[in-house]
XYZ file of C-alpha atoms in Angstrom:
354
model
C 84.960 75.035 124.431
C 86.312 73.818 127.862
C 86.565 76.389 130.581
C 88.625 74.667 133.125
C 90.730 76.183 136.657
C 93.460 73.604 137.345
C 93.125 74.250 141.242
C 97.178 73.688 142.606
C 100.612 72.634 141.967
C 101.386 70.036 139.004
C 104.116 68.837 140.712
C 106.477 67.107 137.947
C 104.442 63.130 138.319
C 103.416 62.830 135.209
C 102.513 59.979 136.072
C 99.856 60.974 138.919
C 99.407 63.943 136.799
C 95.737 64.228 134.984
C 95.163 63.116 132.046
C 93.708 65.957 130.613
C 96.183 68.239 131.716
C 99.086 66.354 129.937
C 98.430 67.543 126.330
C 99.755 70.674 127.546
C 102.024 70.347 129.766
C 104.955 69.595 127.455
C 107.668 71.363 125.912
C 106.837 74.991 123.850
C 109.039 71.918 120.060
C 105.005 69.504 120.854
C 102.518 71.621 118.073
C 99.060 71.439 118.074
C 98.516 68.612 115.150
C 100.730 66.252 117.074
C 98.537 67.394 120.333
C 95.870 66.707 117.447
C 97.502 63.876 116.723
C 98.755 62.233 119.644
C 95.094 62.903 121.927
C 92.967 63.978 119.585
C 92.619 67.083 121.691
C 93.527 70.322 120.221
C 94.673 74.172 122.275
C 90.978 75.154 121.017
C 89.361 73.026 122.786
C 90.035 73.943 126.455
C 90.901 77.676 127.987
C 92.252 77.884 131.215
C 91.628 80.397 133.076
C 92.665 81.823 136.067
C 88.859 82.218 138.305
C 87.249 80.324 139.603
C 84.021 81.965 138.444
C 85.016 82.042 135.529
C 84.769 77.889 135.357
C 83.414 75.022 133.626
C 84.788 73.065 135.937
C 88.003 72.840 138.771
C 90.256 70.648 137.544
C 92.213 69.116 140.608
C 95.956 68.513 138.498
C 96.995 66.188 140.504
C 95.873 61.477 141.469
C 94.105 61.289 144.272
C 96.771 58.333 144.964
C 99.672 61.036 144.969
C 97.841 63.539 147.072
C 97.195 60.737 150.218
C 100.742 59.120 149.746
C 102.584 63.181 149.862
C 100.457 63.300 152.843
C 98.602 66.585 151.104
C 94.902 64.983 151.318
C 94.508 68.751 153.474
C 95.207 70.415 150.510
C 93.038 69.165 148.341
C 90.422 69.047 150.969
C 90.808 72.522 150.987
C 90.709 73.057 146.632
C 86.976 70.977 147.333
C 85.512 72.556 149.757
C 86.222 76.588 147.673
C 85.045 74.692 144.527
C 82.123 73.552 147.193
C 81.178 77.091 148.021
C 81.534 78.593 144.462
C 79.069 75.774 143.813
C 81.853 73.751 141.040
C 81.852 70.217 139.788
C 85.455 69.393 140.514
C 87.069 66.806 138.671
C 89.959 64.439 140.215
C 91.141 60.208 139.387
C 93.026 58.039 140.762
C 95.399 55.660 138.950
C 96.706 51.691 138.827
C 95.159 49.015 139.012
C 93.283 48.927 142.535
C 91.478 52.645 143.860
C 92.124 54.174 146.884
C 89.778 54.674 149.753
C 88.811 58.600 149.645
C 85.671 60.484 152.122
C 82.910 60.220 149.695
C 82.545 63.828 147.966
C 79.251 65.564 146.719
C 80.726 68.117 144.650
C 83.967 65.445 142.513
C 83.666 63.259 139.397
C 86.358 60.790 139.846
C 87.457 59.541 137.119
C 89.140 55.067 136.678
C 90.295 52.830 134.995
C 89.536 49.847 137.747
C 86.684 49.380 140.520
C 83.857 47.460 141.086
C 80.770 49.593 139.677
C 77.666 48.039 142.640
C 80.895 49.203 145.115
C 81.247 52.575 144.484
C 79.121 56.055 144.394
C 78.045 57.516 141.495
C 80.023 60.263 141.137
C 83.479 57.668 140.305
C 82.833 56.933 137.195
C 85.106 54.679 134.105
C 87.347 56.678 132.335
C 89.852 54.612 129.045
C 92.281 52.844 129.389
C 94.433 55.736 126.684
C 96.082 53.126 124.428
C 98.076 54.982 121.249
C 96.490 54.281 117.104
C 97.711 51.094 116.771
C 96.100 51.802 112.680
C 98.749 54.721 113.008
C 101.176 53.044 115.057
C 101.792 50.538 112.814
C 100.159 50.036 110.598
C 101.208 53.923 108.700
C 97.444 54.022 107.916
C 94.172 56.269 108.916
C 91.620 53.361 108.417
C 91.064 49.395 109.249
C 90.835 46.077 108.217
C 87.635 45.291 107.104
C 86.032 41.226 107.441
C 83.552 39.577 105.772
C 81.265 37.732 107.545
C 81.533 34.315 107.341
C 79.768 31.438 108.811
C 81.599 30.702 111.823
C 83.902 33.760 113.592
C 87.164 33.974 114.454
C 87.695 34.625 118.804
C 91.373 36.173 119.160
C 93.583 36.539 121.241
C 97.788 36.438 122.011
C 98.953 36.953 125.801
C 98.658 35.864 128.729
C 97.028 33.276 130.282
C 97.986 30.347 133.216
C 95.810 27.343 133.937
C 97.929 26.208 136.458
C 96.026 25.254 139.921
C 99.381 26.496 142.567
C 99.661 29.517 140.813
C 95.761 30.629 140.934
C 96.082 29.386 144.828
C 98.715 32.186 144.859
C 97.059 35.043 143.560
C 93.392 34.370 145.426
C 95.646 33.984 148.753
C 97.300 37.725 147.223
C 94.068 39.138 147.138
C 93.066 37.774 150.545
C 95.152 39.010 152.728
C 95.555 42.357 150.457
C 92.157 42.346 151.277
C 92.428 41.715 155.005
C 95.070 44.643 155.639
C 92.610 47.332 153.400
C 89.707 46.212 155.801
C 91.742 46.818 158.911
C 93.146 49.519 157.390
C 96.851 49.234 157.468
C 97.299 49.523 153.877
C 95.394 52.162 151.916
C 93.782 49.666 148.834
C 90.289 49.175 148.582
C 89.290 45.426 148.190
C 89.259 43.010 145.162
C 87.683 40.987 144.305
C 88.414 36.870 144.838
C 89.104 36.091 141.457
C 92.327 34.780 140.099
C 92.438 36.834 137.497
C 95.703 34.738 134.638
C 93.052 31.842 135.416
C 90.175 33.199 134.871
C 91.550 34.123 131.615
C 92.503 30.924 130.479
C 89.495 28.641 131.296
C 87.538 31.881 129.022
C 90.963 30.763 126.117
C 89.923 27.002 127.132
C 85.564 27.126 126.721
C 86.713 28.749 123.270
C 89.413 25.782 122.122
C 86.806 23.011 122.795
C 83.444 24.253 121.413
C 83.271 23.576 117.726
C 81.070 27.023 117.048
C 83.809 28.814 116.989
C 87.678 28.890 115.728
C 90.011 30.015 117.678
C 92.660 32.242 116.970
C 95.106 32.493 119.574
C 98.324 33.149 120.986
C 99.876 31.868 124.274
C 102.876 33.686 126.084
C 104.763 32.387 128.790
C 105.893 35.871 129.824
C 104.245 39.597 129.696
C 104.876 40.976 125.665
C 106.774 37.547 125.054
C 109.279 38.565 127.620
C 110.884 40.803 124.937
C 114.096 42.952 126.371
C 115.084 45.079 123.638
C 113.226 47.365 121.396
C 113.442 44.822 117.843
C 111.811 42.405 120.666
C 109.036 44.347 121.607
C 108.488 45.748 117.402
C 107.729 42.300 117.252
C 105.958 41.497 119.819
C 103.890 44.304 119.495
C 103.146 43.784 115.739
C 101.669 40.432 116.270
C 99.240 40.806 118.999
C 98.452 43.333 116.617
C 97.728 41.264 113.316
C 96.596 38.594 115.953
C 93.208 41.593 116.222
C 92.855 42.245 112.268
C 92.562 38.613 111.415
C 90.760 38.027 113.963
C 86.745 38.860 113.950
C 86.272 39.412 117.783
C 88.949 39.553 120.610
C 88.367 37.404 124.677
C 89.382 40.256 127.223
C 89.258 39.380 130.269
C 90.271 41.785 133.078
C 93.524 41.549 134.540
C 94.699 42.600 137.944
C 92.993 45.527 138.258
C 88.929 44.735 137.034
C 89.327 46.362 133.408
C 91.005 46.088 130.575
C 93.429 47.422 127.787
C 93.100 45.234 125.662
C 89.360 46.685 125.170
C 90.434 49.397 124.069
C 92.789 48.592 120.782
C 90.350 45.871 120.131
C 88.099 48.700 119.427
C 90.328 50.911 117.427
C 91.078 48.049 115.619
C 87.595 48.162 114.063
C 87.307 44.753 116.241
C 84.681 42.786 118.314
C 85.141 42.715 122.505
C 84.965 39.283 123.463
C 83.971 41.545 127.343
C 83.267 39.609 130.258
C 81.688 41.408 132.375
C 83.412 41.220 135.544
C 81.500 44.044 137.553
C 83.910 46.416 135.749
C 83.476 49.848 135.930
C 82.560 51.005 131.131
C 83.215 54.707 130.449
C 79.874 56.420 128.756
C 77.702 53.490 129.603
C 74.783 56.354 130.575
C 74.991 56.780 126.275
C 77.186 53.902 124.521
C 74.465 51.060 124.479
C 77.715 48.667 125.025
C 75.355 45.417 124.953
C 75.456 46.664 120.502
C 78.600 47.235 120.072
C 80.712 44.616 121.992
C 79.711 40.596 122.854
C 78.707 40.398 126.379
C 79.300 38.031 128.281
C 78.944 37.932 132.419
C 80.988 36.577 134.870
C 78.475 34.542 135.342
C 77.989 33.238 132.228
C 81.844 32.806 131.136
C 81.262 28.565 130.727
C 78.448 29.663 127.884
C 81.129 31.858 125.798
C 81.087 30.297 123.323
C 77.753 29.633 121.994
C 77.880 33.809 123.204
C 79.685 34.787 121.047
C 78.404 31.862 117.922
C 74.324 34.093 118.674
C 75.696 37.410 118.179
C 77.477 36.682 114.815
C 73.936 34.984 113.952
C 71.840 37.694 114.465
C 74.691 40.408 112.285
C 74.337 40.510 108.412
C 76.611 40.713 106.312
C 76.260 44.147 106.461
C 75.805 44.370 109.661
C 78.972 43.527 110.983
C 80.894 45.388 108.497
C 78.881 47.852 109.192
C 79.806 46.894 113.232
C 83.885 47.669 112.890
C 83.310 50.907 111.397
C 81.367 51.934 114.546
C 83.925 50.112 117.232
C 85.929 51.960 115.366
C 84.751 55.521 114.997
C 83.527 54.615 118.855
C 86.542 54.277 119.641
C 88.343 57.817 118.149
C 85.735 59.612 119.014
C 84.895 58.405 122.141
C 87.582 56.420 124.092
C 90.214 59.088 122.850
C 91.858 61.072 125.301
C 90.064 64.441 123.666
C 87.477 63.056 122.304
C 86.168 61.553 126.122
C 86.953 63.968 128.470
C 85.110 66.334 125.401
C 82.123 63.672 125.522
C 81.736 63.025 129.437
C 82.006 67.049 130.059
C 80.280 68.319 127.467
C 76.916 66.004 129.415
C 77.897 66.797 131.969
C 78.006 70.941 131.340
C 73.971 69.487 130.090
C 73.041 68.298 133.243
C 73.470 71.293 134.671
């Protein structure tokens, strides 16, 4: 059981509440069975204490973005100082596609989805995008769909991709301007890679379509969620999205505006193999999960060889190894990349270091 001290006020801004608190910030009608089903964590897994010395960790309840935008950084720093005096590590996090600049605190872990690993201190830790179980939500089952190991791998993708050079130029100018504002101290946001992510995604897909060593299963959308505006349309396009994954062996996962991919975690949840284009991403549990074994790892410099990478990975697997990997990825998501699974894994690891 993890013992946590929530240090400070929890404000009614759910987006900014520390993820591990959210399962416990529910109405009285929310049962522990529902908590387990939705978040994979139980009230028996976490004990909230009142005294700092009794805690395994001190939890900063709101995001760094919140403390910065609400001019409450002094409050956060005071909590950190108290924890440091008590020799307690503090858990904190950032929200959004882009990080914000904060001081480098030695006794603080900063969980975040996005960021460039090479640019960040080791205290900044990758956090999954927590997604609802698509097998339960869409397909009404606890299992996953197995696939046979065919000679030619099927690579799927359903979403937006824009090969327009004009759009790419606009993205680059926008990012460059944001980086200048960041460097001059005119923005709280951190500088980002100078990269057109929509063009990168389109280029990856185009490279795969040109090769004969993989079979592509792509659905192109001109708008996010195909422009769905009603619950019925959103349900239809969401089902099509996951059916595309179901009918593929591998799924292209390229960063979006932020340097991370939600699709990466959705793919694992479906028991499929991500084709992960690494743009110096901040992956969760990088010290314990052998990511290069679980996914087709394509470094950004090798993006033009993505077809070769997929084909070589697929050829290296026997039929049984391929089927085992699908099962492993589904289990990996459930056990370590759901909200409860992730925090119990990472905090158990941190506790063992003490």
